[in-house]
Tab-separated table of C-alpha atoms in Angstrom:
chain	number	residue	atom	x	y	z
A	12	UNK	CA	0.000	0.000	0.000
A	13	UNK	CA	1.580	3.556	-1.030
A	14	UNK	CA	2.590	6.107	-3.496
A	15	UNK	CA	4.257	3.926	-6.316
A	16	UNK	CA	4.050	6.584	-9.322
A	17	UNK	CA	5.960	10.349	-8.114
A	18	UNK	CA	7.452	12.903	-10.110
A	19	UNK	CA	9.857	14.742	-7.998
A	20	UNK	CA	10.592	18.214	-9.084
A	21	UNK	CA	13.481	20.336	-7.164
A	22	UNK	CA	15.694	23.109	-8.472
A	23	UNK	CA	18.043	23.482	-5.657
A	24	UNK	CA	21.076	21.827	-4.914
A	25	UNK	CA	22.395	19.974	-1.790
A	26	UNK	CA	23.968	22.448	0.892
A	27	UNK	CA	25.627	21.087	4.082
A	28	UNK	CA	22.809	22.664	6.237
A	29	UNK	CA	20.785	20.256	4.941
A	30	UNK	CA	22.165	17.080	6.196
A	31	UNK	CA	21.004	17.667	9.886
A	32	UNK	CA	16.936	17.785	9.036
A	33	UNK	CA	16.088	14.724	6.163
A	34	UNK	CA	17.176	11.636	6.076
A	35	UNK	CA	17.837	11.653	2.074
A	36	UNK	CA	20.998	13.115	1.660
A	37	UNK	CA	24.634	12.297	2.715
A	38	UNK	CA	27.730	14.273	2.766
A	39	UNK	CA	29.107	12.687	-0.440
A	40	UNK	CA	25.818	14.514	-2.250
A	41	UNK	CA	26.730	17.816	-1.346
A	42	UNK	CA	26.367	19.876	-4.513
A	43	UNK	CA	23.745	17.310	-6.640
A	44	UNK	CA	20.728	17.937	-7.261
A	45	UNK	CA	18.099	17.341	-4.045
A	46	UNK	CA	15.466	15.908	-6.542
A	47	UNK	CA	18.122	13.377	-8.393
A	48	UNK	CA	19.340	11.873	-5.061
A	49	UNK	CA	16.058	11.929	-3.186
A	50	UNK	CA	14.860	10.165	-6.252
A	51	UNK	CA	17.625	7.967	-6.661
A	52	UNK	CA	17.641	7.084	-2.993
A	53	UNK	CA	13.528	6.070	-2.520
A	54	UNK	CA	13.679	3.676	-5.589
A	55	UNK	CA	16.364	1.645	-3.938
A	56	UNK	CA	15.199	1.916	-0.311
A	57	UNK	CA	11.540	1.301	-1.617
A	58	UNK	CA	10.452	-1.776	-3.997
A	59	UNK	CA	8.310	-1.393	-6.654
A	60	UNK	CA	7.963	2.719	-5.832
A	61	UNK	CA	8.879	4.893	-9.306
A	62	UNK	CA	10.111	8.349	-8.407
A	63	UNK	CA	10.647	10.806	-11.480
A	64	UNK	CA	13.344	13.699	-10.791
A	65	UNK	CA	13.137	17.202	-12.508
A	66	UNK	CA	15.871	19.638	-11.528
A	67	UNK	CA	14.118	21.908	-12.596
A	68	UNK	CA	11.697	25.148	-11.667
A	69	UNK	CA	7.757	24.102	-11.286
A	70	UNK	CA	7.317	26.951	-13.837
A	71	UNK	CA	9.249	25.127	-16.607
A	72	UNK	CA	6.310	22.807	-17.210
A	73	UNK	CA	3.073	23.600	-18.798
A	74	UNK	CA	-0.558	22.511	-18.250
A	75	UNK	CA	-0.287	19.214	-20.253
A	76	UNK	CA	2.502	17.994	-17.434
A	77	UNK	CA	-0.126	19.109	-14.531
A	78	UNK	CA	-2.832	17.479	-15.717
A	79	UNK	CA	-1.278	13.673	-15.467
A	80	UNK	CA	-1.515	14.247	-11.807
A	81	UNK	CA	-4.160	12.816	-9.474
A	82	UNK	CA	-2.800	15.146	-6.581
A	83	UNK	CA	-0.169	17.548	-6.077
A	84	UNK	CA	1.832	18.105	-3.060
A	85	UNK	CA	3.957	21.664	-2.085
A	86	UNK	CA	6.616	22.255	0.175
A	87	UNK	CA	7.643	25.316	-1.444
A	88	UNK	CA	9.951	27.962	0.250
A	89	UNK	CA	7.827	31.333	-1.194
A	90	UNK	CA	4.324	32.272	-1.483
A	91	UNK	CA	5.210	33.830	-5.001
A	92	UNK	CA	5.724	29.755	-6.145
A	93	UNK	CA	2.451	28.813	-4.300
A	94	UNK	CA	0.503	31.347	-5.849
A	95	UNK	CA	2.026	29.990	-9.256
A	96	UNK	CA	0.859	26.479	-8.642
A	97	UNK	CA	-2.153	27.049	-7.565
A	98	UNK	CA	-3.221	28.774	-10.388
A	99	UNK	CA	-1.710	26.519	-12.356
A	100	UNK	CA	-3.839	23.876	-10.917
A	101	UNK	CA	-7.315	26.379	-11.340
A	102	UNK	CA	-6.180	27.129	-15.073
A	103	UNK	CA	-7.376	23.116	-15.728
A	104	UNK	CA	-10.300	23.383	-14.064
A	105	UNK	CA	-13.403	23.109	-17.199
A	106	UNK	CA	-17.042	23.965	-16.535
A	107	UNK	CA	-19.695	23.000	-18.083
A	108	UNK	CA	-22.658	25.734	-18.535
A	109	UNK	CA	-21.263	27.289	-15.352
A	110	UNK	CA	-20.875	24.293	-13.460
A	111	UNK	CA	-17.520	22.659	-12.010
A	112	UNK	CA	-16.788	19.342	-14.009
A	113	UNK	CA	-15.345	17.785	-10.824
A	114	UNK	CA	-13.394	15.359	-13.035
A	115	UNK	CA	-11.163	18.418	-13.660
A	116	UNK	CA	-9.863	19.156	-9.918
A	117	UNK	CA	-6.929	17.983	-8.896
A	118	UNK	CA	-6.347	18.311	-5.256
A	119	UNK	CA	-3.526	20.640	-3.992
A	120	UNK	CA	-1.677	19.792	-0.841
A	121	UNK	CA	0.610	22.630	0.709
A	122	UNK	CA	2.369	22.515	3.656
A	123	UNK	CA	5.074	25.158	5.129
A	124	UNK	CA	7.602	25.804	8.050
A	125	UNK	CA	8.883	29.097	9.737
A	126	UNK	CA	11.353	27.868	12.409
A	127	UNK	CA	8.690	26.824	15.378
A	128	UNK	CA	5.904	27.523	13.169
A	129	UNK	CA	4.175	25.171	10.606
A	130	UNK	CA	0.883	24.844	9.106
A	131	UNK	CA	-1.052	22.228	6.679
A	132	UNK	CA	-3.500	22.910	4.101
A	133	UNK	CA	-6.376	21.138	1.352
A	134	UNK	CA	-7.200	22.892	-1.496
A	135	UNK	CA	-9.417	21.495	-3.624
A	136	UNK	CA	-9.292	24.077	-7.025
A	137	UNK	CA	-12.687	25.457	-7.825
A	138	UNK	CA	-14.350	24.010	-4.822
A	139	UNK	CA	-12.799	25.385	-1.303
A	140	UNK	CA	-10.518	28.315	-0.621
A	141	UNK	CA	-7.176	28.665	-2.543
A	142	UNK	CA	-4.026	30.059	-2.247
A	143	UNK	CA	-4.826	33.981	-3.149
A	144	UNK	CA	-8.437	33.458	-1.528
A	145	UNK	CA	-5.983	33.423	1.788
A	146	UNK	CA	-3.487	35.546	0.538
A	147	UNK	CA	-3.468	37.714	3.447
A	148	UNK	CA	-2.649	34.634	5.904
A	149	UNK	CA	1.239	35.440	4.796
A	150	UNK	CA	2.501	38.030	6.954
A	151	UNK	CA	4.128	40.739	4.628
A	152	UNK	CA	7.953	40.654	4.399
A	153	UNK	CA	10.118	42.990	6.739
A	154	UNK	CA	11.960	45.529	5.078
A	155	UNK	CA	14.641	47.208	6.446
A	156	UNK	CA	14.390	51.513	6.555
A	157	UNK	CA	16.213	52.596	3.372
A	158	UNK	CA	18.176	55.798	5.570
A	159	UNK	CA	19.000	52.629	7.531
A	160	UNK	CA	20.681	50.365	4.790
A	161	UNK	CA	22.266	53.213	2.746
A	162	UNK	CA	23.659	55.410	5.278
A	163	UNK	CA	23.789	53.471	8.838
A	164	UNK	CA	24.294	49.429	8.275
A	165	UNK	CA	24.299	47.601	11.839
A	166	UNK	CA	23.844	44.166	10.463
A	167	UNK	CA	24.842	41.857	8.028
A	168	UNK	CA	21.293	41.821	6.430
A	169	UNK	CA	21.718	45.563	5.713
A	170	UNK	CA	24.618	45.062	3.610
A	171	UNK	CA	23.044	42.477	1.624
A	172	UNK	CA	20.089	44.600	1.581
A	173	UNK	CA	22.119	47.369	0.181
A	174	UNK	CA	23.423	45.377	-3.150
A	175	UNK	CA	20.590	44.244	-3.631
A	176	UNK	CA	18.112	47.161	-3.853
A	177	UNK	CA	20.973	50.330	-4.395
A	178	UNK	CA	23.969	48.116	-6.154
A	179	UNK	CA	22.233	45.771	-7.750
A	180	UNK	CA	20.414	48.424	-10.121
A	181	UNK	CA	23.004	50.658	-10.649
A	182	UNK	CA	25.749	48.645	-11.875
A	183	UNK	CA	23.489	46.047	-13.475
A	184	UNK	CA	26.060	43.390	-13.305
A	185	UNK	CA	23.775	40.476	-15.294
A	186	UNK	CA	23.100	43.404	-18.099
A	187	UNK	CA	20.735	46.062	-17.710
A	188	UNK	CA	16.862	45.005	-16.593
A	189	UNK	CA	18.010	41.702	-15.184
A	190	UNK	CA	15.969	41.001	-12.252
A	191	UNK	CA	17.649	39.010	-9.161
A	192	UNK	CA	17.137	35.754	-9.170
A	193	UNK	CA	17.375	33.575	-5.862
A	194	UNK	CA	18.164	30.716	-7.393
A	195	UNK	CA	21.305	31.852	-9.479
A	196	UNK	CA	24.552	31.049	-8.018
A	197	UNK	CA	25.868	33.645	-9.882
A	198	UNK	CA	24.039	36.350	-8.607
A	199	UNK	CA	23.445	35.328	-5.126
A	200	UNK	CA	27.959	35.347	-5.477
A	201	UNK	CA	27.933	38.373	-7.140
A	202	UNK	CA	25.107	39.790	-3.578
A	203	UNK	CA	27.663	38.145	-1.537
A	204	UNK	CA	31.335	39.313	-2.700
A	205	UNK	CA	29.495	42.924	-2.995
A	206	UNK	CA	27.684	42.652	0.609
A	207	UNK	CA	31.026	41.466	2.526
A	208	UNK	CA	32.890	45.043	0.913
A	209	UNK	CA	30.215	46.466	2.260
A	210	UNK	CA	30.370	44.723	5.637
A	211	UNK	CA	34.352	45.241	5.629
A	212	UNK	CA	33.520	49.054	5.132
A	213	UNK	CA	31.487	49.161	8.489
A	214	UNK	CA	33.191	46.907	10.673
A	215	UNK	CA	30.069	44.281	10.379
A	216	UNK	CA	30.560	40.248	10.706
A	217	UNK	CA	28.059	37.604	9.871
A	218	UNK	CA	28.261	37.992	6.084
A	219	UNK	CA	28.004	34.448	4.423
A	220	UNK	CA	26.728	32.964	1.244
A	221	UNK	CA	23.920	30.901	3.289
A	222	UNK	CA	22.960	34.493	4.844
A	223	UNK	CA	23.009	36.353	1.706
A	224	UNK	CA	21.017	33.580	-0.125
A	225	UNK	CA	18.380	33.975	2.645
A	226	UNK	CA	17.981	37.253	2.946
A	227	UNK	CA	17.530	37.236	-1.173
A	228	UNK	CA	15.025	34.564	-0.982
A	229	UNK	CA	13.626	35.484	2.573
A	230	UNK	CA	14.292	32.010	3.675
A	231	UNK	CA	13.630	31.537	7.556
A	232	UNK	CA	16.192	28.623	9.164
A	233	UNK	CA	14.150	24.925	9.235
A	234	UNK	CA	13.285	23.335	12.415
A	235	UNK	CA	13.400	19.311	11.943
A	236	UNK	CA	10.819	18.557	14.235
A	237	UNK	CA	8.689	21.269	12.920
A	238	UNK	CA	9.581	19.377	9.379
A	239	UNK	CA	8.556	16.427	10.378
A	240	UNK	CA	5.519	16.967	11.852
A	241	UNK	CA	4.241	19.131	8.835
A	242	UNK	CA	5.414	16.662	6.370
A	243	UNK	CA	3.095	13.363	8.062
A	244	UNK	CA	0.797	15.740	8.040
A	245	UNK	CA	0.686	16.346	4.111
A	246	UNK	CA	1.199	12.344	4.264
A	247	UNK	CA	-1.344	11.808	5.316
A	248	UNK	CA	-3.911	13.952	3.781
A	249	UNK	CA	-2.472	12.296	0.551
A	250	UNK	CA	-3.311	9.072	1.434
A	251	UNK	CA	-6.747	10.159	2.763
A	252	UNK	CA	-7.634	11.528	-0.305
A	253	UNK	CA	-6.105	9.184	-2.685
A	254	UNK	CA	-7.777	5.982	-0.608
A	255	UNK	CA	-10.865	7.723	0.832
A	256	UNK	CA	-10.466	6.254	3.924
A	257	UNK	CA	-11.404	9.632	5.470
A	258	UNK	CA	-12.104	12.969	4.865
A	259	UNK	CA	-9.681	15.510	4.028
A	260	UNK	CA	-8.862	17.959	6.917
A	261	UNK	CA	-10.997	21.055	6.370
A	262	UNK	CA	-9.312	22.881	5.327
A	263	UNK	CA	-6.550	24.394	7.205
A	264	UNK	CA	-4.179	22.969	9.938
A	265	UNK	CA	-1.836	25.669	12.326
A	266	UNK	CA	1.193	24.117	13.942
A	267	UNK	CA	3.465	25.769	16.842
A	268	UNK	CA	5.650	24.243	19.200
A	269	UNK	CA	8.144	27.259	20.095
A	270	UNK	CA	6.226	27.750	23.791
A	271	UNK	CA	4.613	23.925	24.368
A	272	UNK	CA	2.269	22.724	21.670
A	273	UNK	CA	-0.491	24.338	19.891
A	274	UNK	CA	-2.234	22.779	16.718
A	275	UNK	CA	-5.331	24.298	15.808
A	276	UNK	CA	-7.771	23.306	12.265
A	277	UNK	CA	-10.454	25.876	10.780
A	278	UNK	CA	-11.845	25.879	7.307
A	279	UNK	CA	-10.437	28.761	5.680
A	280	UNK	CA	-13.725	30.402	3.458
A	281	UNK	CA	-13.452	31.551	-0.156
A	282	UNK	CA	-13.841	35.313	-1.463
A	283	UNK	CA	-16.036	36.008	-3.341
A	284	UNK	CA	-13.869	37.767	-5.179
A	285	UNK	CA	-10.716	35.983	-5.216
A	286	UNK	CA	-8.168	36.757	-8.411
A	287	UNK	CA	-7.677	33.419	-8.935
A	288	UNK	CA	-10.588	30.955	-8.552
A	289	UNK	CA	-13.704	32.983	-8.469
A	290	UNK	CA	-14.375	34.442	-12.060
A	291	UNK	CA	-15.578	37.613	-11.527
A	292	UNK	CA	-13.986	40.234	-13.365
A	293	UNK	CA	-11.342	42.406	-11.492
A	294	UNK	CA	-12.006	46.086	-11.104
A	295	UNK	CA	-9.056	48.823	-10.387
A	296	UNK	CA	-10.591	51.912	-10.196
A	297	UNK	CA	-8.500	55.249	-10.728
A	298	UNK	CA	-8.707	59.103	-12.229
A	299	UNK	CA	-7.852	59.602	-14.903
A	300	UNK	CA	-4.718	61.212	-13.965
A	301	UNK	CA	-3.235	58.637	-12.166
A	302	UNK	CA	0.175	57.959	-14.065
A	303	UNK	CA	1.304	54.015	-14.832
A	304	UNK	CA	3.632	53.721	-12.331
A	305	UNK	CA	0.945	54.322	-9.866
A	306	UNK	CA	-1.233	51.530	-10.965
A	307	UNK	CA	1.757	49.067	-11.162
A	308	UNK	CA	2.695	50.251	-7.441
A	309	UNK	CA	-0.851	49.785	-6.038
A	310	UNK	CA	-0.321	46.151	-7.973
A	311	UNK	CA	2.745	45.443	-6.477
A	312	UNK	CA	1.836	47.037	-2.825
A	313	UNK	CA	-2.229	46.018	-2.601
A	314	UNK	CA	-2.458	43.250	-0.233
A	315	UNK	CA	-5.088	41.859	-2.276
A	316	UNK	CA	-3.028	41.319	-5.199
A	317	UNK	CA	1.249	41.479	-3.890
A	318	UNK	CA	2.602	41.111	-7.503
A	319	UNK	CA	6.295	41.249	-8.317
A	320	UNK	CA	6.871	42.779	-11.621
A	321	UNK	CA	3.447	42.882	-13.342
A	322	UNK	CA	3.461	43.413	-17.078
A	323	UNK	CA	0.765	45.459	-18.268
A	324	UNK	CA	-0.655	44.961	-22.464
A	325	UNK	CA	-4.288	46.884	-23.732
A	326	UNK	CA	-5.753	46.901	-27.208
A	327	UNK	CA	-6.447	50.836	-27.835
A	328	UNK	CA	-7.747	51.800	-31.736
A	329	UNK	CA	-7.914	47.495	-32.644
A	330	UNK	CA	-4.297	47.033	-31.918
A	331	UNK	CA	-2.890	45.433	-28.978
A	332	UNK	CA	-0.136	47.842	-27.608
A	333	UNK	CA	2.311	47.047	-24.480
A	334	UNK	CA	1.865	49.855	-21.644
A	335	UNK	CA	4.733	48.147	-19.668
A	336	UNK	CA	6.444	45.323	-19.324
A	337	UNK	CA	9.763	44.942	-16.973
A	338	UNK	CA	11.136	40.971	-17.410
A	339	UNK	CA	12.788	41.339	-21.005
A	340	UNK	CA	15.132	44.102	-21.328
A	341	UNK	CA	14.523	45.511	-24.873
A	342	UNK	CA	10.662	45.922	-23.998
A	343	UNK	CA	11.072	47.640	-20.534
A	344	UNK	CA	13.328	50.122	-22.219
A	345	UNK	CA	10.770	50.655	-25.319
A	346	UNK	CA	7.991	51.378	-22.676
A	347	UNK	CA	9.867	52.924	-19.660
A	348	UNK	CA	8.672	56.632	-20.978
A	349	UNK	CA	4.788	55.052	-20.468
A	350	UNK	CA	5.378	54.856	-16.305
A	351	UNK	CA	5.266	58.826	-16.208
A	352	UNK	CA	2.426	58.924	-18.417
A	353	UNK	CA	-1.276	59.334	-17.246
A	354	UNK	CA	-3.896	57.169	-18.000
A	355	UNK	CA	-5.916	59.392	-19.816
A	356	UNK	CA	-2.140	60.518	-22.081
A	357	UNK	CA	-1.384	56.616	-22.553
A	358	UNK	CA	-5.196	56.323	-24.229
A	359	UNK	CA	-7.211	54.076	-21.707
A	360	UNK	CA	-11.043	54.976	-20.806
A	361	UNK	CA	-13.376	54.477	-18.439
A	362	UNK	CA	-14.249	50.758	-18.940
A	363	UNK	CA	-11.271	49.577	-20.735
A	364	UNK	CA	-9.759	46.153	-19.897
A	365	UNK	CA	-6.372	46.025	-19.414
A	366	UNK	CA	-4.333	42.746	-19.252
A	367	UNK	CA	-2.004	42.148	-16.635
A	368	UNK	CA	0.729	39.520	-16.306
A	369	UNK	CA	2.985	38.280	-13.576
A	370	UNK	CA	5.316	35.290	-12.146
A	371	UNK	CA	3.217	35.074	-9.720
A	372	UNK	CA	0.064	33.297	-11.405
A	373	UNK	CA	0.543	31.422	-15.271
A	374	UNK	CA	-2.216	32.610	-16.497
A	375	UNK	CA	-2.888	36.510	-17.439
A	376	UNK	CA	-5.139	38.218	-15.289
A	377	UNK	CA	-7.960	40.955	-17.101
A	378	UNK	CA	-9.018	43.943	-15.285
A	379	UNK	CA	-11.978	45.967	-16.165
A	380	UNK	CA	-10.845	49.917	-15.388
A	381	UNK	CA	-13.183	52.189	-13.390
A	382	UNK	CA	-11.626	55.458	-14.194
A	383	UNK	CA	-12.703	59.277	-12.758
A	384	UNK	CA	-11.850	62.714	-13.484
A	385	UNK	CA	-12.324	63.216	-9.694
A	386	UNK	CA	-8.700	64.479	-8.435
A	387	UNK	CA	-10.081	62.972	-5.155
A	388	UNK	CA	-10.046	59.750	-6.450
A	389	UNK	CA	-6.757	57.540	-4.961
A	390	UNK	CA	-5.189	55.047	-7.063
A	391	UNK	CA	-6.769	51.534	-6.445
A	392	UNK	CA	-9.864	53.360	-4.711
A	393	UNK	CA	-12.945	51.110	-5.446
């Protein structure tokens, strides 16, 4: 009884902080790819089981891949990656006159640790809350005071912060545009030789790789217990729902053991109006007025939608025509005169749909523009 068909897919490579919380790796693997030797290792500790390695990033496969799954299961180290998959996992959903074809869901399982902290979750696409209907369960990341980072450093974290956000842009090391990515050696090397200058410059110690890779990727140290105990849980909600043997847990579990033990379970409710699952039409209301960069900001900063670097296309007189768009170079340089521009200068009216597009979801996302001539009108106001 078990799991015999997996596909395994992993990125990352094995560090030597690893070693201490799994049971997978050994030091002789330091270096590999985690998703090669954890495959590697299963099918010869585990007869008959077929595990299928991808170093690789989830985004590098498309909805044909996703859809040979009966369930998926997340232990993903950024909400930006579990907003991806689970609208990857909505985008197959198919109705039928407006209803849900149930054959169509494929049941996510996510689970996630913060050092003491841990919690378990069911998603079932289409039919309970997702990922963005709980968006604002994820606390928002801590950012350090810019006067703090640029002018006053105290710890290692500001130095890193400082290449990243003042360096990082101005020298353009990886060619101009190139965003960082947290899973490039090379740039989290390039963070790190830059933040320890920095660091030398202010008398500060505690600069490392591992540090400057988490600060990049806001990755929190693991806990093993707190592993463990998150991972049977997403165990066994697997085999609950692959067996039926019981029902799934509904639909969120909360895990902390930093002060005793506390586990508490409450079914998280979906909006109404959720971005992802609930197909109603987004609306962004604005003036007229309000320039691009404005509307990409409140995209970016809105709690309800936290995007990264949202890419912004319109049709305006029967053509399409890109307002913005920062991930390839040559356009962001085209369009970088738009972000100044108002609204009302760039072409778009009151009722226009504009089509936005971001790593954090694969599909684009259409919004339906409410726009005023009031001045009194904020950007983002509904």
């Amino acid at each position: 009884m078990g799991f015999c068909n997996i596909h395994l897919i992993d990125m990352d490579t094995i560090d030597l902080s690893n070693l201490n919380r799994q049971f997978l790796f050994r030091p002789k693997d330091i270096g590999k790819s985690k998703a090669d030797i954890a495959a590697a290792f299963i099918n010869a500790r585990v007869p008959g089981c077929s595990v299928v390695p991808h170093y690789k990033q989830i985004q590098d496969f498309d909805e044909e891949f996703y859809r040979g799954f009966h369930l998926v299961i997340c232990g993903l180290d950024s909400v930006m990656a579990r907003r991806w998959i689970n609208g990857m996992l909505i985008s197959l959903l198919k109705y039928d006159d407006g209803v849900l074809d149930q054959s169509t869901v494929i049941p996510l399982i996510d689970g996630g640790t913060e050092g003491f902290k841990g919690n378990a979750r069911v998603v079932l696409p289409g039919m309970t809350a997702c990922v963005e209907c709980t968006l604002d369960l994820y606390p928002p990341q801590v950012n350090f005071p810019m006067c703090t980072i640029a002018h006053t450093p105290r710890l290692p974290e500001h130095c890193v912060e400082f290449v990243k956000m003042l360096l990082w842009p101005k020298e353009n090391p990886f060619g101009e545009g190139a965003v960082i990515d947290g899973d490039n050696p090379a740039h989290i090397q390039w963070i790190f030789k830059k933040a320890q200058r920095r660091a030398e410059e202010f008398g500060i110690l505690g600069v490392t790789y591992r540090l400057t890779q988490g600060v990049v990727k806001h990755i929190i140290p693991a806990v093993a217990s707190t592993n463990a105990v998150i991972a049977a849980a997403c165990a066994t909600e697997a085999f609950k729902i692959a067996s039926s043997c019981a029902m799934p847990l509904q639909n969120y579990m909360l895990f902390n053991d930093s002060d005793g033990l506390f586990m508490y379970t409450f079914e998280a409710e979906r909006k109404d109006d959720c971005l992802a699952c609930s197909q109603v039409p987004q609306n962004l209301s604005f003036t007229d007025q309000t320039k691009l960069e404005q509307v990409i900001d409140h995209l970016q900063q809105s709690v309800a939608y936290r995007m990264k670097s949202p890419g912004i296309t319109t049709v305006i007189d029967g053509k399409n025509r890109t307002l913005h768009m920062s991930t390839i170079p040559s356009i962001e340089r085209k369009t970088r005169p738009n972000l100044k521009k108002t609204l009302k200068d760039l072409g778009l009216q009151n009722g226009q749909e504009i089509v936005v597009a971001d790593v954090t979801t694969p599909s684009a996302i259409i919004f339906k523009l409410n726009l005023t001539s009031r001045v009194d009108s904020g950007p983002g106001e509904a």
